[in-house]
């Protein structure tokens, strides 16, 4: 029997016992806090980012550029680990911490919240919202969380199951908890709340399955809903009695037909990440996600622009009333969200080079946009990487599409793919140098119409079929070839000239968010674990450290008692790791998440992950007719691949089905897939979507992939 091994991380003692795993390097004195998160809008506007990091991206303009300059190009080589802290989960970690009054507030997978002494990493409290693990099946892109908001002594967290909760900053006790979604629908929350003038702003996700997107404002004091703005019309195009009503009667409703899957499946348009407060215009500017289903011919056969999908929208802060919008991808057909980082800045784009307040975004569709912040007027856009879906933009910034990109039954291989030319990993902007730093990537994708599609908003429901070009037995070398098409880079972009200043090429896509500092540095983690500091002017690498886990989240920096710290959360998971297992296979070690904090002269170390080994053996002989295997391929692609990876290669976040013992036993396989015996672990029953015959065909396909993998890896004589 062919045997080899894959490494996985142990998830033993630290799970749900985080305190036992704290690895503080320094003393454990209580923080010198005068209060706990006594933050208001004035304090954020006037002081952050500075010594503290009070809002998700540092300050309300979300530039992720700190004025701290103790760590410089000259001394960054002395940067060392100050402390590490083990989070209580082993899934993807995407959080940027908040640092206030000497305390760091951070989140991990499953929406857990942690309060730590920011100088030492000593744990003050941990809050577990006790999520029912079955909600994991609604999470397109892992059960991640990107961080908390703080205000008036409270910590606000959006929970993966749709709750918004306020915790006592001192103790972690729940002050209020409100459900922000219809929990019978596949909504999730992964984004960080923003808090402005006593209002907590939160959106949601779920457009890959079937929901109607919106953003809500809740009272920070009471948890009561203040306003809500829907991004897709009411299915009847009737008023909702919501803040968005005037937007739909003025411009939104006519951009949708009266029929199509959007009427039953919600239409999408989820506001799952970027929400920015523009204090100059007293407005909230947010990014809107893709259409649901992705495929517009199914979603809305009339073929309209489908406002406000894939748009940047501005609304009044107090009432949520519509002010302006700019749609980056009219009639979205490809999961081209415009939810990526939104940054506000003054650029010399006014008359005679006068400062003009602008909105910048590098959304999934591959163009870097500069808009007027007051009016939403299009100023400029240019592609920041290779793309083949548009021939260019017209003078209003509307794409001139490549007709082939409106795919049918035949596939079109497109750049960017659904993972985007830039995803959630936050970009930064250095106002002194006038450069934006984009975690850019190339992940091509073949799109084709799903001929078997039937509306089913409780599962992966995009109207596209990824299996059209696949074969049960891929030609030798195909996986290696697919890997070679995946690229990532740190790109320094001049938003005035709309051109690249420099770039650093990475080994793979899906690299980390960016931090810019007045020390002339740009910090970025990589998915392979390297955390590096680059010269902000030319991209030369000045320092790096091995995080020993994935470094995808946005770093933050702060200063306490005259010392500057840089911190990043680490972990293995999130959308790409779940989906693109073929990009890694044996290379990445999933392990518990950590907070890793650095300072000049730090001498602590990052513990090596504890490793276990899974036997890579086939669990049964190959079986199934060609017809059965083809059925298995199609149903695997439609139901399983988004979590367990295309061609059944998992990245290790979730079980690699090729080596699963269940694969060797048809009855056990039926019990898991059909009856849901592992539902508590997040693997719910698929009996509503798959017949017993289809479930068995998937097993035949998975077993065939196990045999193929070992044959390809075996030494050739
Ligand atoms: Ca999406």
XYZ file of C-alpha atoms and ligand atoms in Angstrom:
718
model
C 0.000 0.000 0.000
C 1.222 3.472 -0.819
C 1.768 5.545 2.294
C 2.913 9.043 2.974
C 2.116 11.765 5.448
C 0.624 15.170 5.826
C 1.320 17.457 8.738
C -1.455 19.020 10.732
C -1.328 21.146 13.849
C -2.474 19.782 17.161
C -5.375 21.642 18.665
C -5.149 20.208 22.120
C -4.665 22.020 25.419
C -5.063 25.540 24.141
C -8.571 25.109 22.824
C -11.012 26.773 25.202
C -8.251 27.093 27.750
C -6.533 30.093 26.326
C -5.118 31.319 29.605
C -3.049 28.202 30.054
C -1.356 28.879 26.757
C -0.381 32.511 27.158
C 3.274 32.872 26.346
C 4.102 36.225 27.852
C 7.709 37.193 27.652
C 7.637 40.109 30.028
C 6.093 40.725 33.414
C 2.398 40.341 34.057
C 1.654 43.622 35.783
C -1.807 45.027 35.289
C -2.026 47.614 32.510
C -1.676 51.217 33.551
C -5.200 51.965 32.378
C -7.048 54.993 33.613
C -10.283 53.643 32.211
C -11.420 50.954 29.843
C -12.152 52.016 26.273
C -13.634 55.397 27.224
C -13.588 56.283 23.561
C -15.758 58.714 21.640
C -15.714 60.062 18.098
C -13.698 63.131 19.097
C -10.957 60.998 20.663
C -10.727 58.794 17.571
C -10.641 61.794 15.222
C -8.036 63.672 17.243
C -5.691 60.934 18.396
C -5.930 57.799 16.283
C -3.860 56.331 14.864
C -1.134 57.622 17.145
C 0.063 56.072 20.361
C -3.183 54.110 20.258
C -5.094 52.244 17.541
C -8.714 53.079 18.350
C -10.598 52.116 15.196
C -10.482 49.143 12.831
C -7.995 50.651 10.383
C -6.344 53.025 12.849
C -8.512 56.087 12.223
C -11.758 57.000 10.530
C -10.019 57.670 7.210
C -8.898 54.002 7.358
C -5.437 54.736 5.950
C -3.624 52.242 8.185
C -0.759 54.730 8.323
C 0.683 55.452 11.764
C 2.652 58.587 12.670
C 4.824 56.476 15.008
C 8.448 56.593 13.906
C 10.535 54.970 16.643
C 10.952 51.914 14.428
C 12.817 53.133 11.351
C 14.509 51.810 8.237
C 17.799 52.097 10.118
C 16.847 50.132 13.244
C 14.114 47.756 12.045
C 16.696 44.983 11.828
C 16.590 44.974 15.663
C 12.868 44.244 15.732
C 12.156 41.143 17.815
C 9.221 39.375 19.411
C 7.932 41.154 22.564
C 5.233 38.618 23.354
C 2.878 36.082 21.830
C -0.563 34.963 22.907
C -2.346 31.787 21.856
C -5.906 32.299 20.658
C -8.424 29.599 21.500
C -9.256 28.557 17.939
C -7.514 26.867 15.047
C -9.393 28.326 12.071
C -8.679 31.396 9.965
C -7.686 34.605 11.773
C -8.294 37.945 10.045
C -8.499 40.378 12.965
C -6.784 43.712 13.347
C -6.567 44.495 17.073
C -7.780 47.653 18.775
C -5.367 49.115 21.356
C -6.793 51.534 23.906
C -5.822 52.525 27.464
C -3.097 49.871 27.553
C -5.446 47.051 26.563
C -5.571 45.157 23.282
C -8.967 43.873 22.121
C -8.836 41.239 19.410
C -11.003 38.500 17.909
C -10.452 35.012 16.507
C -12.445 32.448 14.575
C -15.968 31.727 15.853
C -16.183 35.405 16.932
C -14.328 34.969 20.245
C -13.155 38.248 21.813
C -9.985 38.643 23.895
C -8.751 41.477 26.109
C -4.984 41.432 26.666
C -2.448 43.628 28.396
C -0.968 45.318 25.329
C 2.526 45.466 26.854
C 2.798 41.842 27.922
C 0.062 39.817 26.258
C -1.285 38.804 29.671
C -4.908 37.780 29.351
C -7.522 39.970 31.046
C -10.628 38.188 29.808
C -11.985 36.036 26.982
C -15.558 36.128 25.701
C -16.959 33.159 23.761
C -20.360 33.854 22.159
C -20.963 30.079 22.053
C -21.895 29.895 18.402
C -23.802 26.852 17.158
C -21.124 25.295 14.922
C -23.700 24.376 12.300
C -23.647 27.981 11.074
C -20.248 27.205 9.530
C -21.984 25.860 6.444
C -23.310 29.390 5.771
C -19.832 30.899 5.877
C -18.480 31.024 2.337
C -15.014 31.888 3.507
C -14.379 30.328 6.903
C -15.725 31.311 10.332
C -13.444 34.327 10.521
C -13.792 37.697 12.225
C -11.924 40.887 11.402
C -12.097 42.636 14.769
C -14.071 44.729 17.248
C -15.177 48.334 17.587
C -14.804 50.264 20.866
C -16.813 53.176 22.277
C -17.933 54.511 25.640
C -16.512 51.674 27.721
C -17.951 48.996 25.458
C -16.507 46.487 23.010
C -18.684 45.650 19.995
C -18.433 42.375 18.088
C -20.356 41.034 15.115
C -20.919 37.319 15.694
C -20.802 34.814 12.814
C -24.440 33.824 13.457
C -25.709 37.384 12.912
C -25.674 38.774 16.451
C -24.223 42.175 17.312
C -23.074 42.311 20.925
C -21.800 44.960 23.326
C -19.378 43.802 26.026
C -18.140 45.578 29.119
C -14.596 46.619 28.184
C -13.384 45.907 31.722
C -14.884 42.464 32.264
C -16.134 41.073 28.942
C -19.660 40.747 30.360
C -22.449 41.087 27.793
C -24.233 44.448 28.119
C -26.591 43.925 25.223
C -27.011 41.453 22.391
C -29.190 41.932 19.346
C -29.883 39.715 16.354
C -29.245 41.765 13.196
C -30.398 39.219 10.593
C -33.155 36.733 9.817
C -31.383 33.677 11.243
C -33.471 31.329 9.110
C -31.452 32.651 6.155
C -27.732 32.036 5.507
C -26.438 35.374 6.795
C -23.062 35.588 8.519
C -21.064 38.439 10.049
C -17.281 38.519 9.673
C -16.616 42.267 9.498
C -15.560 44.679 12.216
C -18.196 47.087 13.558
C -17.385 50.794 13.207
C -18.654 53.166 15.878
C -19.415 56.843 15.194
C -21.311 59.357 17.340
C -23.041 56.681 19.398
C -23.981 54.517 16.402
C -22.597 51.020 15.768
C -22.450 50.213 12.049
C -22.558 46.593 10.937
C -23.245 44.681 7.706
C -23.298 40.975 6.889
C -22.338 38.312 4.333
C -24.053 35.433 2.558
C -24.317 36.394 -1.122
C -22.796 33.103 -2.296
C -25.856 31.344 -0.899
C -28.766 33.760 -1.174
C -29.510 36.774 1.004
C -30.490 40.410 0.566
C -27.674 42.673 1.740
C -27.860 45.712 3.981
C -25.999 47.832 6.471
C -27.515 48.795 9.831
C -26.836 51.395 12.487
C -27.578 50.461 16.123
C -27.494 52.595 19.237
C -24.222 51.916 21.060
C -26.033 52.614 24.302
C -29.058 50.349 23.941
C -28.557 48.064 20.938
C -31.743 49.394 19.299
C -31.861 49.704 15.501
C -31.577 53.334 14.368
C -31.523 52.949 10.575
C -31.037 50.313 7.891
C -30.003 50.699 4.266
C -30.758 47.814 1.888
C -28.495 47.437 -1.125
C -30.953 45.461 -3.280
C -34.631 46.372 -3.823
C -37.446 44.778 -1.934
C -38.576 41.786 -4.095
C -41.783 43.712 -4.918
C -39.849 46.917 -5.446
C -42.104 48.281 -2.706
C -40.795 50.526 0.081
C -39.314 48.769 3.123
C -39.876 51.663 5.480
C -36.072 51.780 5.595
C -33.501 54.509 4.991
C -32.841 53.081 1.524
C -36.375 53.653 0.174
C -35.583 56.935 -1.603
C -32.500 55.402 -3.221
C -34.593 52.699 -4.851
C -37.383 54.944 -6.061
C -34.830 57.398 -7.488
C -32.244 55.146 -9.147
C -32.280 51.572 -7.817
C -35.528 49.882 -8.865
C -35.234 50.553 -12.606
C -31.878 48.790 -12.714
C -33.575 45.453 -11.900
C -36.070 43.400 -13.942
C -39.245 42.043 -12.386
C -38.265 38.386 -12.640
C -35.270 36.194 -11.976
C -33.655 34.454 -9.050
C -33.023 37.730 -7.230
C -36.719 37.902 -6.357
C -36.528 34.693 -4.312
C -32.820 34.503 -3.474
C -32.290 38.017 -2.154
C -30.044 39.396 -4.891
C -26.893 39.640 -2.746
C -25.138 42.966 -2.271
C -23.850 42.201 1.190
C -21.862 44.833 3.076
C -19.355 42.458 4.617
C -16.244 44.545 5.155
C -15.543 48.188 4.322
C -17.522 50.836 6.235
C -15.866 54.237 6.523
C -16.893 57.409 8.354
C -16.198 60.611 6.399
C -16.272 63.283 9.101
C -15.968 66.086 6.527
C -19.205 65.097 4.800
C -20.728 63.604 7.980
C -21.473 60.516 5.940
C -20.882 56.784 5.958
C -19.261 55.361 2.835
C -19.481 51.595 2.442
C -18.590 48.919 -0.080
C -21.262 46.578 -1.478
C -20.711 42.946 -2.448
C -21.562 40.780 -5.416
C -24.860 39.639 -6.880
C -26.683 36.521 -5.755
C -26.656 34.298 -7.723
C -23.421 35.470 -9.381
C -24.699 34.638 -12.846
C -26.755 37.617 -14.033
C -28.652 35.666 -16.709
C -30.112 33.643 -13.835
C -30.296 36.439 -11.273
C -31.955 39.018 -13.497
C -32.591 37.921 -17.103
C -33.607 41.496 -18.009
C -29.913 42.321 -17.759
C -29.855 45.562 -15.782
C -27.048 47.151 -13.812
C -28.550 45.847 -10.565
C -27.886 48.684 -8.144
C -26.296 48.741 -5.616
C -24.350 45.553 -6.266
C -20.572 46.025 -6.506
C -20.914 49.708 -5.630
C -19.464 52.266 -3.269
C -22.381 54.035 -1.550
C -22.516 57.142 0.671
C -25.333 57.785 3.157
C -26.039 60.359 5.845
C -24.609 59.228 9.187
C -27.616 60.220 11.280
C -30.429 58.914 9.087
C -28.873 56.502 6.587
C -30.399 58.559 3.750
C -28.816 57.998 0.320
C -26.327 60.618 -0.859
C -24.418 59.116 -3.814
C -23.130 55.887 -5.296
C -20.545 54.705 -7.789
C -20.937 51.240 -9.287
C -17.583 49.601 -10.072
C -19.065 46.557 -11.864
C -22.524 47.143 -13.385
C -24.543 43.935 -13.681
C -22.008 41.915 -11.686
C -21.561 38.414 -13.107
C -18.339 37.264 -11.413
C -18.465 37.852 -7.635
C -16.733 41.216 -8.169
C -17.387 42.731 -4.764
C -16.615 46.372 -4.043
C -16.255 45.574 -0.347
C -12.473 45.950 -0.336
C -10.729 48.604 1.794
C -12.046 52.117 1.303
C -9.515 54.836 2.148
C -10.219 58.558 2.483
C -7.419 61.031 1.739
C -6.628 64.456 0.349
C -4.934 64.215 -3.034
C -3.649 67.152 -5.143
C -6.440 66.672 -7.667
C -8.323 69.945 -7.189
C -7.957 73.047 -9.313
C -4.272 73.926 -9.767
C -3.283 70.958 -7.653
C -5.329 72.009 -4.629
C -6.179 69.232 -2.155
C -9.297 67.287 -3.035
C -10.859 64.839 -0.591
C -11.186 61.486 -2.322
C -12.279 57.896 -1.843
C -9.822 55.216 -2.988
C -10.590 51.553 -3.546
C -8.944 48.581 -5.283
C -11.924 46.215 -5.563
C -11.932 42.635 -6.792
C -12.447 43.690 -10.425
C -8.821 44.802 -10.761
C -9.184 48.581 -11.269
C -7.944 51.180 -8.766
C -10.644 53.870 -8.378
C -10.348 57.461 -7.190
C -13.701 59.198 -6.551
C -14.664 62.594 -5.156
C -15.658 61.991 -1.526
C -18.308 64.716 -1.458
C -20.141 63.829 -4.660
C -18.981 60.337 -5.644
C -17.895 61.758 -9.021
C -15.529 59.526 -10.924
C -12.032 61.017 -11.066
C -9.894 58.201 -12.437
C -9.277 54.450 -12.523
C -6.621 52.168 -13.988
C -6.039 48.405 -13.825
C -3.551 47.547 -11.076
C -2.829 44.102 -12.478
C -3.625 41.898 -15.450
C -7.323 41.627 -16.292
C -9.190 40.335 -19.328
C -12.844 41.018 -18.513
C -12.901 44.668 -19.617
C -11.409 46.398 -22.641
C -11.137 49.560 -20.582
C -13.357 52.180 -18.943
C -15.357 54.974 -20.525
C -15.055 58.587 -19.364
C -17.517 57.960 -16.534
C -15.583 54.973 -15.262
C -18.026 52.431 -16.657
C -16.292 49.276 -17.889
C -16.327 48.446 -21.582
C -16.725 44.704 -21.216
C -15.076 41.918 -23.114
C -18.232 40.216 -24.514
C -16.759 36.754 -23.823
C -16.793 37.510 -20.103
C -20.610 37.134 -20.114
C -20.082 33.352 -20.085
C -22.632 30.750 -21.108
C -22.390 26.974 -21.069
C -18.883 27.228 -22.466
C -16.380 28.468 -19.947
C -14.369 31.664 -20.009
C -11.152 31.752 -18.009
C -10.956 35.153 -16.474
C -8.628 37.415 -14.539
C -9.442 38.415 -11.916
C -11.424 35.375 -10.736
C -13.900 35.381 -7.895
C -11.095 35.616 -5.325
C -10.360 39.033 -6.816
C -7.306 41.048 -7.803
C -7.522 42.226 -4.182
C -9.658 40.687 -1.468
C -10.348 41.607 2.180
C -6.689 42.007 3.141
C -6.561 45.696 4.029
C -4.544 48.096 1.932
C -2.762 51.130 3.402
C -1.949 54.656 2.257
C 1.086 56.762 3.189
C 0.020 60.432 2.822
C 3.591 61.741 3.028
C 4.729 59.613 0.101
C 1.366 59.643 -1.672
C 1.427 55.875 -2.143
C -1.243 53.228 -1.587
C -0.002 49.726 -0.739
C -2.175 46.964 -2.178
C -1.995 43.256 -1.308
C -2.618 42.361 -4.957
C -3.006 38.924 -6.487
C -3.748 36.885 -9.604
C -6.098 33.918 -9.220
C -7.582 33.058 -12.613
C -10.922 31.299 -12.729
C -13.049 29.597 -15.360
C -16.685 30.685 -15.221
C -19.520 28.795 -16.926
C -23.269 28.591 -16.563
C -24.427 25.804 -14.254
C -26.856 23.827 -16.435
C -28.191 21.984 -13.365
C -28.814 25.128 -11.332
C -31.990 25.277 -9.255
C -32.661 28.039 -6.776
C -31.449 26.966 -3.360
C -30.379 29.842 -1.154
C -29.389 27.581 1.727
C -26.345 26.243 -0.098
C -23.619 27.353 -2.532
C -25.884 28.973 -5.072
C -23.926 30.957 -7.640
C -25.444 29.726 -10.924
C -21.949 28.891 -12.138
C -20.347 25.484 -12.492
C -16.644 25.142 -11.836
C -16.498 21.555 -13.034
C -17.082 22.161 -16.728
C -13.398 21.913 -17.648
C -12.477 19.248 -15.114
C -11.856 15.555 -15.690
C -12.028 12.792 -13.132
C -8.423 11.938 -13.940
C -6.465 15.123 -14.574
C -3.433 14.878 -16.827
C -0.120 14.485 -14.967
C 1.348 17.804 -13.911
C -1.982 19.665 -14.046
C -2.051 20.501 -10.319
C 1.489 21.827 -10.545
C 0.469 23.924 -13.541
C -2.571 25.334 -11.718
C -0.337 26.246 -8.787
C 1.965 28.152 -11.124
C -0.893 30.441 -12.223
C -1.426 31.780 -8.679
C 0.468 34.991 -7.982
C 0.650 37.595 -5.269
C 2.458 40.876 -4.847
C 2.777 43.896 -2.603
C 2.086 46.798 -4.920
C 2.940 50.455 -4.207
C 0.460 52.501 -6.252
C 0.498 56.214 -7.039
C -3.211 57.162 -7.008
C -2.633 60.549 -8.663
C -0.703 59.200 -11.639
C -2.610 55.908 -11.493
C 0.535 53.846 -11.927
C 2.678 51.413 -9.968
C 5.709 52.825 -8.221
C 7.185 49.477 -7.164
C 6.123 45.924 -6.425
C 7.404 42.930 -4.497
C 6.533 39.553 -5.970
C 5.381 36.833 -3.557
C 5.361 33.047 -4.000
C 1.602 32.718 -3.792
C -1.646 34.659 -3.683
C -3.705 35.651 -0.598
C -1.017 37.523 1.306
C -1.564 39.769 4.269
C -2.974 43.209 4.928
C -0.637 46.184 5.056
C 0.533 48.645 7.727
C 2.349 51.858 6.757
C 4.345 53.895 9.300
C 6.054 57.269 9.456
C 9.255 55.335 10.092
C 9.286 54.913 6.310
C 8.194 51.298 6.542
C 5.524 49.053 5.125
C 4.712 45.857 7.048
C 3.032 42.861 5.447
C 2.583 39.213 6.401
C 2.481 36.418 3.891
C 0.363 33.340 3.778
C 3.528 31.215 4.077
C 4.288 32.796 7.458
C 6.861 35.446 6.619
C 6.240 38.846 8.244
C 8.379 41.530 6.621
C 9.143 45.242 6.732
C 9.841 46.967 3.420
C 11.252 50.376 2.592
C 8.102 52.399 1.834
C 9.850 54.301 -0.969
C 11.285 51.448 -3.000
C 10.064 48.102 -1.647
C 13.447 46.764 -0.560
C 13.038 44.222 2.223
C 14.660 45.409 5.458
C 13.556 42.798 8.018
C 11.530 39.622 8.308
C 10.505 37.014 10.858
C 8.871 33.601 10.460
C 5.437 33.707 12.104
C 5.221 29.896 11.883
C 1.621 30.249 10.727
C -0.328 32.169 8.087
C 0.065 35.959 8.236
C -2.986 37.291 6.386
C -4.493 39.872 8.718
C -3.807 43.601 8.874
C -1.054 44.551 11.363
C -1.391 47.456 13.809
C 1.106 49.576 15.725
C 0.965 51.443 19.044
C 3.192 52.981 21.698
C 3.204 52.409 25.463
C 5.696 53.901 27.923
C 7.821 55.230 25.089
C 8.100 51.941 23.227
C 6.595 51.308 19.789
C 5.030 47.911 19.185
C 3.891 46.231 15.965
C 1.342 43.456 16.241
C -0.221 40.918 13.896
C -2.683 38.069 14.373
C -1.825 34.762 12.728
C -3.611 31.572 11.818
C -4.379 29.246 8.983
C -7.738 29.370 7.238
C -10.062 31.883 5.536
C -11.564 31.656 2.066
C -8.519 30.937 -0.054
C -7.115 28.340 2.303
C -10.437 26.548 2.349
C -10.914 26.683 -1.387
C -7.452 26.609 -2.894
C -6.073 23.525 -1.181
C -4.335 22.599 -4.412
C -2.152 25.658 -3.916
C -0.650 24.196 -0.759
C -1.405 20.561 -0.091
C 1.452 19.457 2.186
C 3.088 22.825 2.553
C 1.165 24.640 5.248
C 0.689 23.674 8.861
C -2.688 24.597 10.304
C -2.303 25.500 13.919
C -3.947 27.516 16.635
C -4.114 31.249 16.027
C -1.827 33.678 17.796
C -1.289 37.332 18.482
C 2.368 38.144 17.829
C 3.710 41.501 19.015
C 7.127 42.952 18.185
C 9.320 45.740 19.564
C 12.901 46.857 19.115
C 15.176 44.508 21.024
C 12.376 41.993 21.742
C 13.804 38.615 22.655
C 10.774 36.342 23.033
C 10.209 33.599 20.509
C 7.286 32.225 18.593
C 6.733 28.651 19.729
C 7.001 25.983 17.074
C 3.610 24.517 16.231
C 2.954 21.117 17.699
C 2.642 18.700 14.841
C 0.665 15.554 14.359
C 0.689 13.377 11.299
C -2.154 12.078 9.216
C -1.562 8.931 7.298
C -1.917 9.593 3.587
C -3.297 6.254 2.553
C -6.097 5.256 0.270
C -8.933 3.852 2.319
C -10.368 1.556 -0.310
C -9.799 0.398 -3.853
C -10.889 2.656 -6.669
C -14.469 1.947 -7.717
C -17.318 3.281 -9.867
C -18.222 3.383 -13.526
C -17.099 6.269 -15.695
C -20.635 7.631 -15.532
C -20.717 7.411 -11.747
C -17.330 9.103 -11.426
C -18.449 11.940 -13.706
C -21.585 12.404 -11.591
C -19.366 12.460 -8.515
C -17.117 15.093 -10.077
C -20.036 17.388 -10.906
C -21.728 17.013 -7.519
C -18.430 17.337 -5.636
C -17.701 20.574 -7.497
C -21.168 21.967 -6.805
C -21.499 20.943 -3.155
C -18.136 20.154 -1.561
C -15.288 21.977 -3.274
C -15.797 25.404 -1.748
C -14.855 24.067 1.705
C -12.879 20.894 0.986
C -11.051 22.197 -2.094
C -11.267 21.587 -5.846
C -10.241 18.093 -6.983
C -10.658 17.021 -3.340
C -7.370 18.544 -2.186
C -7.880 20.291 1.148
C -5.459 22.801 2.602
C -5.757 21.174 6.009
C -8.202 23.655 7.554
C -11.009 21.166 7.026
C -10.556 17.412 6.608
C -8.890 16.266 3.412
C -11.504 13.855 2.144
C -8.975 11.823 0.179
C -7.502 10.476 3.424
C -10.728 10.368 5.444
C -11.585 7.021 6.991
C -15.223 7.640 6.032
C -14.216 7.329 2.386
C -13.459 3.650 2.908
C -16.936 2.794 4.142
C -20.026 3.585 2.080
C -22.392 3.423 5.067
C -20.242 5.702 7.215
C -19.955 8.142 4.287
C -23.750 8.203 3.912
C -24.095 8.823 7.657
C -21.832 11.895 7.470
C -22.970 13.416 4.173
C -26.582 12.280 4.157
C -27.533 12.071 7.830
C -25.287 14.767 9.244
C -23.759 12.784 12.124
C -20.903 15.321 12.236
C -23.210 18.370 12.301
C -21.804 19.525 15.639
C -18.448 19.929 13.932
C -20.040 22.007 11.170
C -20.596 19.206 8.606
C -24.374 19.349 8.250
C -26.538 16.899 6.317
C -26.672 17.381 2.544
C -29.655 15.067 2.108
C -31.832 17.973 0.975
C -29.492 18.548 -1.970
C -28.032 15.132 -2.769
C -29.560 11.687 -3.269
C -27.928 8.599 -1.755
C -26.774 7.698 -5.252
C -25.103 11.099 -5.703
C -23.468 10.872 -2.273
C -21.979 7.507 -3.220
C -20.828 8.919 -6.576
C -19.001 11.687 -4.702
C -17.276 9.018 -2.601
C -16.165 7.233 -5.780
C -14.778 10.528 -7.127
C -12.952 11.336 -3.875
C -11.433 7.851 -3.648
C -10.267 8.189 -7.265
C -8.544 11.480 -6.354
C -6.741 9.774 -3.458
C -5.387 7.146 -5.838
C -4.471 9.797 -8.419
C -2.651 11.938 -5.845
C -0.508 9.114 -4.552
C 0.246 7.911 -8.077
C 1.382 11.404 -9.081
C 3.554 11.777 -5.976
C 5.068 8.296 -6.190
C 8.684 8.170 -7.347
C 8.823 7.241 -11.025
C 11.069 4.297 -11.887
Ca -18.710 36.964 -2.715
